[in-house]
PDB file of C-alpha atoms in Angstrom:
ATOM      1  CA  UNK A 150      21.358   0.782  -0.587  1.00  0.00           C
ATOM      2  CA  UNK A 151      19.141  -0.574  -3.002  1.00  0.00           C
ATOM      3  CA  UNK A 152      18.600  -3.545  -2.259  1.00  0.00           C
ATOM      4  CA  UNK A 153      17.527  -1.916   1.338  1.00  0.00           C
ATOM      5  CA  UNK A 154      14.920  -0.155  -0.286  1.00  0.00           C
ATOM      6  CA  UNK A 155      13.998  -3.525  -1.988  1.00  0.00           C
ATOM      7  CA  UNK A 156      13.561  -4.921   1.602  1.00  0.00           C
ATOM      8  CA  UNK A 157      11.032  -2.094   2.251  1.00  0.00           C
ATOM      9  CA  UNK A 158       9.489  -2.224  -1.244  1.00  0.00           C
ATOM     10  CA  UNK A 159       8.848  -5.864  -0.487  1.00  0.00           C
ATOM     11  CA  UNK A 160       7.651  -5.407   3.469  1.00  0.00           C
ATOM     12  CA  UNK A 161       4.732  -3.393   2.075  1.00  0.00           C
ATOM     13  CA  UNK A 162       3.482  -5.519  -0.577  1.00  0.00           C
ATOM     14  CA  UNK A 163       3.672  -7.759   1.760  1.00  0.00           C
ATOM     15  CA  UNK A 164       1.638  -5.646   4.262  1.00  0.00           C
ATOM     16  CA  UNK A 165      -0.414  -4.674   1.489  1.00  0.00           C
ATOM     17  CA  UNK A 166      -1.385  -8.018  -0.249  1.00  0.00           C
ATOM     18  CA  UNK A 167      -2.339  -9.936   3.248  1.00  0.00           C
ATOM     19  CA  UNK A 168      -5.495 -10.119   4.528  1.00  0.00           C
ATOM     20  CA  UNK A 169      -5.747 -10.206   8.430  1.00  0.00           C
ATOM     21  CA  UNK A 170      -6.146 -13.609   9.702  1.00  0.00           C
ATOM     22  CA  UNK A 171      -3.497 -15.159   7.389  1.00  0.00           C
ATOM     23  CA  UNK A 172      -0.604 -15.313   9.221  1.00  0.00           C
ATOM     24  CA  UNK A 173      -1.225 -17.811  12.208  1.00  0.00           C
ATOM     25  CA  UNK A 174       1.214 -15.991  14.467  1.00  0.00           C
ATOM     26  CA  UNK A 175       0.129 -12.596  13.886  1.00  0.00           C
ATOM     27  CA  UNK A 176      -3.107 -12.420  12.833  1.00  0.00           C
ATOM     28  CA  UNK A 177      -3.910  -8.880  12.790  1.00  0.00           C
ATOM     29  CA  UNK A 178      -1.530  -8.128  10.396  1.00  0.00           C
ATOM     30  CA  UNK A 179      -2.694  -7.165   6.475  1.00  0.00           C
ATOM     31  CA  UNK A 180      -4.657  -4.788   5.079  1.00  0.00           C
ATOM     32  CA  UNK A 181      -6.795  -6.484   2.836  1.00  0.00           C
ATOM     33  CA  UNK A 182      -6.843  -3.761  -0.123  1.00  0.00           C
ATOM     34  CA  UNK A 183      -8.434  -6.130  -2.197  1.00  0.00           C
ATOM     35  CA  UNK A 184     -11.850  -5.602  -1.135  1.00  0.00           C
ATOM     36  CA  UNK A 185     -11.719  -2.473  -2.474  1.00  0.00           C
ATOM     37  CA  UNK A 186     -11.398  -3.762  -5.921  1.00  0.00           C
ATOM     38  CA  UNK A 187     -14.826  -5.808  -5.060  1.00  0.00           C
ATOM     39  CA  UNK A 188     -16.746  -2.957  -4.719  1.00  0.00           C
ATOM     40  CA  UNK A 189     -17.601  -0.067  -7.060  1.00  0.00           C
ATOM     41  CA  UNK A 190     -14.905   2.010  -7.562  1.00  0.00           C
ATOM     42  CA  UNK A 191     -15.060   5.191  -6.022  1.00  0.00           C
ATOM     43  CA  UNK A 192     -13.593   8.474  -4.730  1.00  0.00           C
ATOM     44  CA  UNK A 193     -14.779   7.352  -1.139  1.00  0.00           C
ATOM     45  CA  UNK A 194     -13.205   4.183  -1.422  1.00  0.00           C
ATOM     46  CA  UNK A 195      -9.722   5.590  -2.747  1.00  0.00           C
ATOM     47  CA  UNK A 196      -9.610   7.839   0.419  1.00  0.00           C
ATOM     48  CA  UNK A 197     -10.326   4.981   2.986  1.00  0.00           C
ATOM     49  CA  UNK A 198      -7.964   2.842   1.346  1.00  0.00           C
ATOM     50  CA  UNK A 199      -5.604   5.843   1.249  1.00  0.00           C
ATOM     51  CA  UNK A 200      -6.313   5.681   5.318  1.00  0.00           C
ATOM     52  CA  UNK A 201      -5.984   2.113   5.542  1.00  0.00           C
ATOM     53  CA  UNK A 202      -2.888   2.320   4.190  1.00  0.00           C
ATOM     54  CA  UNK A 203      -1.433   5.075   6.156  1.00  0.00           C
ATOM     55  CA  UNK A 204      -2.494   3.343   9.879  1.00  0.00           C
ATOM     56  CA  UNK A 205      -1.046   0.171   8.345  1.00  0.00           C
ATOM     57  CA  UNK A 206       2.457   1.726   7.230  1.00  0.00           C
ATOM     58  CA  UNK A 207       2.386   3.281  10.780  1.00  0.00           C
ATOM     59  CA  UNK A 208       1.838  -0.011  12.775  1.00  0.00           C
ATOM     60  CA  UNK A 209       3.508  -2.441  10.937  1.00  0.00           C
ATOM     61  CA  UNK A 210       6.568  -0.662   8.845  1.00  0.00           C
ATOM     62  CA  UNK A 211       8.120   1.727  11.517  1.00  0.00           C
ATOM     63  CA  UNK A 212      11.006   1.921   9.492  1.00  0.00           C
ATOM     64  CA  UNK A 213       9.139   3.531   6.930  1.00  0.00           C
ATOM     65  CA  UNK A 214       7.756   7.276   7.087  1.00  0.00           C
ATOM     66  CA  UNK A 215       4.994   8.221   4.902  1.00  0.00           C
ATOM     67  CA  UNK A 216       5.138  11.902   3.749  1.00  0.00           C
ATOM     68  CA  UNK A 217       2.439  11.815   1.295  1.00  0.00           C
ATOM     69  CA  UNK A 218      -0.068   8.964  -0.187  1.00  0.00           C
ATOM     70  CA  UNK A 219      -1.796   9.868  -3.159  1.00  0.00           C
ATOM     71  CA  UNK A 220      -5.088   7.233  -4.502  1.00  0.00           C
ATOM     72  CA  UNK A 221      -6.601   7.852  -7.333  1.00  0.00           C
ATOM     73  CA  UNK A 222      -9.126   5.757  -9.310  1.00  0.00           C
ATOM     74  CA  UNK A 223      -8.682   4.885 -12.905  1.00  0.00           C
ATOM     75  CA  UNK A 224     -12.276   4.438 -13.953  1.00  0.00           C
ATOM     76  CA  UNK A 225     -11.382   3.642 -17.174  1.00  0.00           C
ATOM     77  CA  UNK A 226      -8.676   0.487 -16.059  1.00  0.00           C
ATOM     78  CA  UNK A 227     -10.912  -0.631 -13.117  1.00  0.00           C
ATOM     79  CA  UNK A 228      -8.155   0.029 -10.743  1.00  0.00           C
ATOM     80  CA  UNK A 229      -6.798   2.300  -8.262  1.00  0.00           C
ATOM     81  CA  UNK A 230      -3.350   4.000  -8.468  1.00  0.00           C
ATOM     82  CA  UNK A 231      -1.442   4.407  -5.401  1.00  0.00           C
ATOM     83  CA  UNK A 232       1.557   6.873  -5.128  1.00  0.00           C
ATOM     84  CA  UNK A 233       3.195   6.993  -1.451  1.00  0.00           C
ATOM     85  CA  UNK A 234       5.929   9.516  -0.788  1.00  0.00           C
ATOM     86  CA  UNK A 235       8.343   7.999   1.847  1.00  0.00           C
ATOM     87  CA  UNK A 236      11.179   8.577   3.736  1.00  0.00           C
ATOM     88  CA  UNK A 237      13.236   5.636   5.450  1.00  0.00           C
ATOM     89  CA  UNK A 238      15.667   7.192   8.252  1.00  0.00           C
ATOM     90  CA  UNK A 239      17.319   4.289   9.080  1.00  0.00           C
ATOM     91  CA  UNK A 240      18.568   4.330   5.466  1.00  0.00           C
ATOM     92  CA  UNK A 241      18.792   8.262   5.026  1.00  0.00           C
ATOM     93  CA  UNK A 242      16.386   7.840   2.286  1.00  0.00           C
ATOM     94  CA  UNK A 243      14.562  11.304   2.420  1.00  0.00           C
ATOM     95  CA  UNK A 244      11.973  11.589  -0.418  1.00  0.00           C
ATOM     96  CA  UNK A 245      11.560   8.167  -1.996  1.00  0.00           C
ATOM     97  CA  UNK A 246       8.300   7.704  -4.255  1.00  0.00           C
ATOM     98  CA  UNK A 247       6.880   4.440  -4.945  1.00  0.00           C
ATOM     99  CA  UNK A 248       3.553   3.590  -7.201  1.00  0.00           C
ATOM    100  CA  UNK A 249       1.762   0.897  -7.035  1.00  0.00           C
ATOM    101  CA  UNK A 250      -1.681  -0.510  -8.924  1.00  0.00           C
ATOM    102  CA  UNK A 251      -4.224  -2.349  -7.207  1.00  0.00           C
ATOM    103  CA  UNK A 252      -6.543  -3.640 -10.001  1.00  0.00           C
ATOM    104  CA  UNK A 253      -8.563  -7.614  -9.831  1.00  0.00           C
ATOM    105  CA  UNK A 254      -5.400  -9.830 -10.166  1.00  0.00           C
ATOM    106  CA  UNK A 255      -3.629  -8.110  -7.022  1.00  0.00           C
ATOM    107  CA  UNK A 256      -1.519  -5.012  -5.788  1.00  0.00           C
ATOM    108  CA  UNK A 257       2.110  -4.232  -7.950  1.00  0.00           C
ATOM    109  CA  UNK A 258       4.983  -1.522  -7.855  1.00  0.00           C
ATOM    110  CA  UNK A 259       4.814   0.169 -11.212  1.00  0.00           C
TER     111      UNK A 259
END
């Protein structure tokens, strides 16, 4: 089922890359984790993302549950490094781990 877990993989950079208001027909939907790269980086900042990112999975990926979410900041590459432990039951995925890198020119799955 890879390309399942492709479908998923994309659904959250796509929840994670859109800032509310863009989509017309639903425009609550996004997170807007770039604003965190606009600020200083921080240890405060890493956890609210981490948060954002959790009640966003929750509401807008139900097919996706998140076990663990790990952000860290990488002082030292001006970004933030995201590592979200998931499980997809639908798919019987159990323990699926997938890292991503918010720096200034967007989010990406490492």
């Amino acid at each position: 089922p890879s390309h399942d877990i492709d479908a998923i993989k994309n659904s959250l950079f796509n929840l994670f890359t859109t800032m509310p208001g863009q989509k017309i027909l639903n425009p609550e939907y996004g997170l807007n984790l770039m604003q965190y790269i606009f600020t200083a980086l921080s240890d405060n900042n890493a956890r609210l993302m981490a948060q954002k990112i959790l009640q966003g999975v929750r509401i807008y990926e139900p097919r996706v549950a998140i076990l663990n979410i790990n952000v860290n900041v990488n002082y030292d590459e001006y970004q933030y490094e995201v590592a979200l432990r998931i499980s997809v039951p639908s798919l019987n995925l159990e323990n699926v781990t997938l890292n991503g890198v918010l720096k200034e020119s967007g989010y990406y799955f490492v």
